[in-house]
């Protein structure tokens, strides 16, 4: 994967930031995320989405339709707990 230009990175941020996603099952290296729904926190300058799966960590995966699929907010509402993660402005849990 080539390194994106700043304009391409900004375009990826517009598409993916603050969206709920699911990792496609076509990629064996990402099977640990099977069935999990995460929220894209941002897209870094390498063109990778920083995703919070509400497990206390962020993961960087390629910000591409080949790897990620968007999940409607209504579907994600019951499967994603925003209070169980580290991506909060003022987290209630520390440690």
Short mmCIF file of N, CA and C in Angstrom, two decimals:
data_model
loop_
_atom_site.label_atom_id
_atom_site.label_comp_id
_atom_site.label_asym_id
_atom_site.label_seq_id
_atom_site.Cartn_x
_atom_site.Cartn_y
_atom_site.Cartn_z
N UNK A 1 0.84 -1.17 0.00
CA UNK A 1 0.00 0.00 0.00
C UNK A 1 0.89 1.24 0.00
N UNK A 2 0.64 2.12 -0.93
CA UNK A 2 1.45 3.32 -1.01
C UNK A 2 1.02 4.34 0.04
N UNK A 3 1.91 5.23 0.37
CA UNK A 3 1.65 6.26 1.36
C UNK A 3 0.75 7.33 0.74
N UNK A 4 -0.41 7.65 1.32
CA UNK A 4 -1.33 8.62 0.72
C UNK A 4 -0.83 10.05 0.85
N UNK A 5 -1.30 10.89 -0.06
CA UNK A 5 -0.98 12.32 0.01
C UNK A 5 -1.83 12.94 1.11
N UNK A 6 -1.48 14.15 1.57
CA UNK A 6 -2.31 14.80 2.59
C UNK A 6 -3.77 14.99 2.15
N UNK A 7 -4.00 15.28 0.89
CA UNK A 7 -5.38 15.42 0.41
C UNK A 7 -6.13 14.09 0.45
N UNK A 8 -5.45 13.00 0.09
CA UNK A 8 -6.08 11.68 0.15
C UNK A 8 -6.37 11.29 1.60
N UNK A 9 -5.47 11.63 2.50
CA UNK A 9 -5.69 11.35 3.91
C UNK A 9 -6.90 12.09 4.44
N UNK A 10 -7.03 13.35 4.07
CA UNK A 10 -8.19 14.14 4.51
C UNK A 10 -9.49 13.57 3.95
N UNK A 11 -9.45 13.11 2.71
CA UNK A 11 -10.64 12.49 2.12
C UNK A 11 -11.01 11.21 2.87
N UNK A 12 -10.02 10.41 3.25
CA UNK A 12 -10.29 9.20 4.03
C UNK A 12 -10.87 9.56 5.40
N UNK A 13 -10.37 10.61 6.01
CA UNK A 13 -10.92 11.05 7.30
C UNK A 13 -12.39 11.43 7.17
N UNK A 14 -12.73 12.11 6.10
CA UNK A 14 -14.13 12.52 5.89
C UNK A 14 -15.04 11.30 5.76
N UNK A 15 -14.52 10.25 5.13
CA UNK A 15 -15.33 9.04 4.90
C UNK A 15 -15.47 8.21 6.17
N UNK A 16 -14.39 8.00 6.90
CA UNK A 16 -14.36 6.99 7.96
C UNK A 16 -14.49 7.51 9.39
N UNK A 17 -14.08 8.73 9.70
CA UNK A 17 -14.04 9.19 11.09
C UNK A 17 -15.44 9.19 11.72
N UNK A 18 -15.49 8.69 12.96
CA UNK A 18 -16.72 8.60 13.76
C UNK A 18 -17.79 7.73 13.13
N UNK A 19 -17.39 6.75 12.36
CA UNK A 19 -18.33 5.80 11.76
C UNK A 19 -18.12 4.44 12.43
N UNK A 20 -19.17 3.67 12.50
CA UNK A 20 -19.08 2.32 13.03
C UNK A 20 -18.72 1.38 11.89
N UNK A 21 -17.80 0.45 12.19
CA UNK A 21 -17.32 -0.45 11.15
C UNK A 21 -17.21 -1.88 11.67
N UNK A 22 -17.16 -2.78 10.72
CA UNK A 22 -16.91 -4.19 10.98
C UNK A 22 -15.82 -4.61 10.01
N UNK A 23 -14.89 -5.44 10.47
CA UNK A 23 -13.80 -5.91 9.61
C UNK A 23 -14.34 -7.04 8.74
N UNK A 24 -14.07 -6.97 7.45
CA UNK A 24 -14.52 -8.02 6.53
C UNK A 24 -13.76 -9.31 6.81
N UNK A 25 -14.42 -10.43 6.62
CA UNK A 25 -13.85 -11.72 6.97
C UNK A 25 -12.94 -12.29 5.88
N UNK A 26 -12.71 -11.54 4.81
CA UNK A 26 -11.87 -12.02 3.72
C UNK A 26 -10.39 -12.09 4.09
N UNK A 27 -10.01 -11.42 5.16
CA UNK A 27 -8.60 -11.30 5.53
C UNK A 27 -8.31 -12.10 6.80
N UNK A 28 -7.58 -13.19 6.63
CA UNK A 28 -7.30 -14.11 7.74
C UNK A 28 -6.55 -13.42 8.87
N UNK A 29 -5.71 -12.45 8.55
CA UNK A 29 -4.90 -11.79 9.57
C UNK A 29 -5.74 -10.96 10.54
N UNK A 30 -7.00 -10.72 10.21
CA UNK A 30 -7.86 -9.92 11.09
C UNK A 30 -9.03 -10.74 11.66
N UNK A 31 -8.89 -12.04 11.76
CA UNK A 31 -9.98 -12.88 12.28
C UNK A 31 -10.28 -12.59 13.75
N UNK A 32 -9.33 -12.04 14.49
CA UNK A 32 -9.59 -11.74 15.91
C UNK A 32 -10.66 -10.67 16.07
N UNK A 33 -10.97 -9.92 15.00
CA UNK A 33 -12.01 -8.89 15.06
C UNK A 33 -13.35 -9.39 14.52
N UNK A 34 -13.45 -10.66 14.20
CA UNK A 34 -14.68 -11.22 13.62
C UNK A 34 -15.85 -11.00 14.58
N UNK A 35 -16.91 -10.46 14.05
CA UNK A 35 -18.13 -10.25 14.83
C UNK A 35 -18.12 -9.01 15.71
N UNK A 36 -17.01 -8.29 15.76
CA UNK A 36 -16.93 -7.10 16.60
C UNK A 36 -17.23 -5.85 15.79
N UNK A 37 -17.86 -4.91 16.43
CA UNK A 37 -18.13 -3.61 15.81
C UNK A 37 -17.29 -2.58 16.54
N UNK A 38 -16.63 -1.74 15.77
CA UNK A 38 -15.78 -0.70 16.33
C UNK A 38 -16.12 0.66 15.77
N UNK A 39 -15.57 1.70 16.40
CA UNK A 39 -15.76 3.07 15.95
C UNK A 39 -14.42 3.61 15.48
N UNK A 40 -14.41 4.19 14.29
CA UNK A 40 -13.18 4.78 13.77
C UNK A 40 -12.95 6.11 14.48
N UNK A 41 -11.84 6.22 15.17
CA UNK A 41 -11.50 7.43 15.89
C UNK A 41 -10.96 8.48 14.93
N UNK A 42 -10.05 8.07 14.05
CA UNK A 42 -9.50 8.96 13.03
C UNK A 42 -8.77 8.11 12.00
N UNK A 43 -8.23 8.75 10.99
CA UNK A 43 -7.38 8.09 10.01
C UNK A 43 -6.02 8.77 10.09
N UNK A 44 -4.96 7.97 10.23
CA UNK A 44 -3.63 8.56 10.36
C UNK A 44 -3.04 8.90 8.99
N UNK A 45 -1.88 9.52 8.98
CA UNK A 45 -1.27 9.95 7.72
C UNK A 45 -0.75 8.79 6.89
N UNK A 46 -0.76 7.59 7.43
CA UNK A 46 -0.40 6.41 6.67
C UNK A 46 -1.58 5.78 5.96
N UNK A 47 -2.77 6.40 6.13
CA UNK A 47 -3.97 5.88 5.49
C UNK A 47 -4.60 4.72 6.22
N UNK A 48 -4.30 4.63 7.51
CA UNK A 48 -4.86 3.55 8.32
C UNK A 48 -5.86 4.11 9.32
N UNK A 49 -6.98 3.43 9.45
CA UNK A 49 -8.03 3.84 10.38
C UNK A 49 -7.66 3.37 11.79
N UNK A 50 -7.73 4.27 12.75
CA UNK A 50 -7.55 3.91 14.16
C UNK A 50 -8.93 3.57 14.70
N UNK A 51 -9.11 2.31 15.04
CA UNK A 51 -10.43 1.80 15.41
C UNK A 51 -10.44 1.39 16.87
N UNK A 52 -11.49 1.80 17.55
CA UNK A 52 -11.71 1.45 18.94
C UNK A 52 -12.81 0.39 18.99
N UNK A 53 -12.46 -0.82 19.43
CA UNK A 53 -13.44 -1.89 19.55
C UNK A 53 -13.98 -2.01 20.98
N UNK A 54 -13.90 -0.93 21.75
CA UNK A 54 -14.40 -0.86 23.12
C UNK A 54 -13.76 -1.91 24.02
N UNK A 55 -12.48 -2.19 23.78
CA UNK A 55 -11.77 -3.14 24.63
C UNK A 55 -10.56 -2.50 25.29
N UNK A 56 -10.49 -1.17 25.24
CA UNK A 56 -9.40 -0.46 25.89
C UNK A 56 -8.20 -0.19 25.01
N UNK A 57 -8.24 -0.63 23.76
CA UNK A 57 -7.12 -0.42 22.85
C UNK A 57 -7.63 0.12 21.51
N UNK A 58 -6.74 0.72 20.77
CA UNK A 58 -7.05 1.17 19.41
C UNK A 58 -6.21 0.34 18.45
N UNK A 59 -6.79 0.01 17.32
CA UNK A 59 -6.10 -0.81 16.33
C UNK A 59 -6.04 -0.04 15.02
N UNK A 60 -4.92 -0.12 14.32
CA UNK A 60 -4.83 0.56 13.03
C UNK A 60 -4.95 -0.46 11.91
N UNK A 61 -6.01 -0.31 11.15
CA UNK A 61 -6.31 -1.18 10.02
C UNK A 61 -6.44 -0.31 8.78
N UNK A 62 -6.19 -0.88 7.60
CA UNK A 62 -6.30 -0.07 6.38
C UNK A 62 -7.70 0.55 6.23
N UNK A 63 -7.73 1.85 5.97
CA UNK A 63 -9.00 2.56 5.78
C UNK A 63 -9.43 2.36 4.33
N UNK A 64 -10.06 1.22 4.10
CA UNK A 64 -10.42 0.84 2.74
C UNK A 64 -11.67 -0.03 2.77
N UNK A 65 -12.47 0.07 1.72
CA UNK A 65 -13.65 -0.79 1.58
C UNK A 65 -13.25 -2.26 1.43
N UNK A 66 -12.02 -2.51 1.08
CA UNK A 66 -11.54 -3.88 0.94
C UNK A 66 -11.41 -4.56 2.31
N UNK A 67 -11.19 -3.78 3.35
CA UNK A 67 -10.98 -4.32 4.69
C UNK A 67 -12.13 -4.04 5.64
N UNK A 68 -12.79 -2.91 5.48
CA UNK A 68 -13.83 -2.48 6.43
C UNK A 68 -15.17 -2.31 5.74
N UNK A 69 -16.22 -2.57 6.50
CA UNK A 69 -17.57 -2.28 6.01
C UNK A 69 -18.28 -1.40 7.04
N UNK A 70 -19.00 -0.42 6.55
CA UNK A 70 -19.74 0.47 7.43
C UNK A 70 -20.93 -0.25 8.04
N UNK A 71 -21.20 0.05 9.30
CA UNK A 71 -22.32 -0.54 10.01
C UNK A 71 -23.27 0.60 10.37
N UNK A 72 -24.56 0.47 10.07
CA UNK A 72 -25.50 1.52 10.45
C UNK A 72 -25.51 1.75 11.96
N UNK A 73 -25.67 2.99 12.37
CA UNK A 73 -25.64 3.34 13.80
C UNK A 73 -26.71 2.58 14.58
N UNK A 74 -27.86 2.31 13.98
CA UNK A 74 -28.92 1.59 14.67
C UNK A 74 -28.49 0.17 15.03
N UNK A 75 -27.76 -0.47 14.12
CA UNK A 75 -27.27 -1.83 14.37
C UNK A 75 -26.15 -1.83 15.39
N UNK A 76 -25.29 -0.82 15.35
CA UNK A 76 -24.14 -0.75 16.25
C UNK A 76 -24.53 -0.35 17.66
N UNK A 77 -25.67 0.28 17.83
CA UNK A 77 -26.07 0.81 19.13
C UNK A 77 -26.07 -0.27 20.22
N UNK A 78 -26.54 -1.46 19.92
CA UNK A 78 -26.61 -2.52 20.92
C UNK A 78 -25.32 -3.32 21.05
N UNK A 79 -24.42 -3.19 20.07
CA UNK A 79 -23.21 -4.01 20.06
C UNK A 79 -21.95 -3.24 20.40
N UNK A 80 -22.03 -1.93 20.54
CA UNK A 80 -20.86 -1.11 20.83
C UNK A 80 -21.15 -0.29 22.08
N UNK A 81 -20.32 -0.45 23.11
CA UNK A 81 -20.50 0.28 24.36
C UNK A 81 -19.46 1.40 24.45
N UNK A 82 -19.84 2.65 24.21
CA UNK A 82 -18.87 3.74 24.20
C UNK A 82 -18.28 4.05 25.57
N UNK A 83 -18.87 3.56 26.64
CA UNK A 83 -18.33 3.82 27.97
C UNK A 83 -17.26 2.81 28.38
N UNK A 84 -17.08 1.76 27.59
CA UNK A 84 -16.12 0.71 27.94
C UNK A 84 -14.79 0.88 27.23
N UNK A 85 -14.53 2.05 26.72
CA UNK A 85 -13.30 2.22 25.94
C UNK A 85 -12.43 3.33 26.49
N UNK A 86 -11.33 3.56 25.82
CA UNK A 86 -10.40 4.62 26.22
C UNK A 86 -10.52 5.85 25.33
N UNK A 87 -11.46 5.85 24.40
CA UNK A 87 -11.59 6.95 23.44
C UNK A 87 -12.70 7.92 23.87
N UNK A 88 -12.63 8.38 25.08
CA UNK A 88 -13.61 9.32 25.60
C UNK A 88 -12.93 10.63 25.95
N UNK A 89 -13.65 11.72 25.83
CA UNK A 89 -13.08 13.00 26.22
C UNK A 89 -12.83 13.03 27.72
N UNK A 90 -13.77 12.54 28.50
CA UNK A 90 -13.62 12.48 29.95
C UNK A 90 -14.02 11.07 30.41
N UNK A 91 -13.10 10.11 30.36
CA UNK A 91 -13.45 8.74 30.71
C UNK A 91 -13.85 8.61 32.18
N UNK A 92 -14.84 7.77 32.43
CA UNK A 92 -15.29 7.53 33.80
C UNK A 92 -14.41 6.50 34.49
N UNK A 93 -13.74 5.67 33.69
CA UNK A 93 -12.85 4.65 34.24
C UNK A 93 -11.41 5.05 33.97
N UNK A 94 -10.58 4.93 34.95
CA UNK A 94 -9.14 5.18 34.78
C UNK A 94 -8.40 3.94 35.21
N UNK A 95 -7.36 3.57 34.46
CA UNK A 95 -6.54 2.45 34.88
C UNK A 95 -6.75 1.29 34.07
#
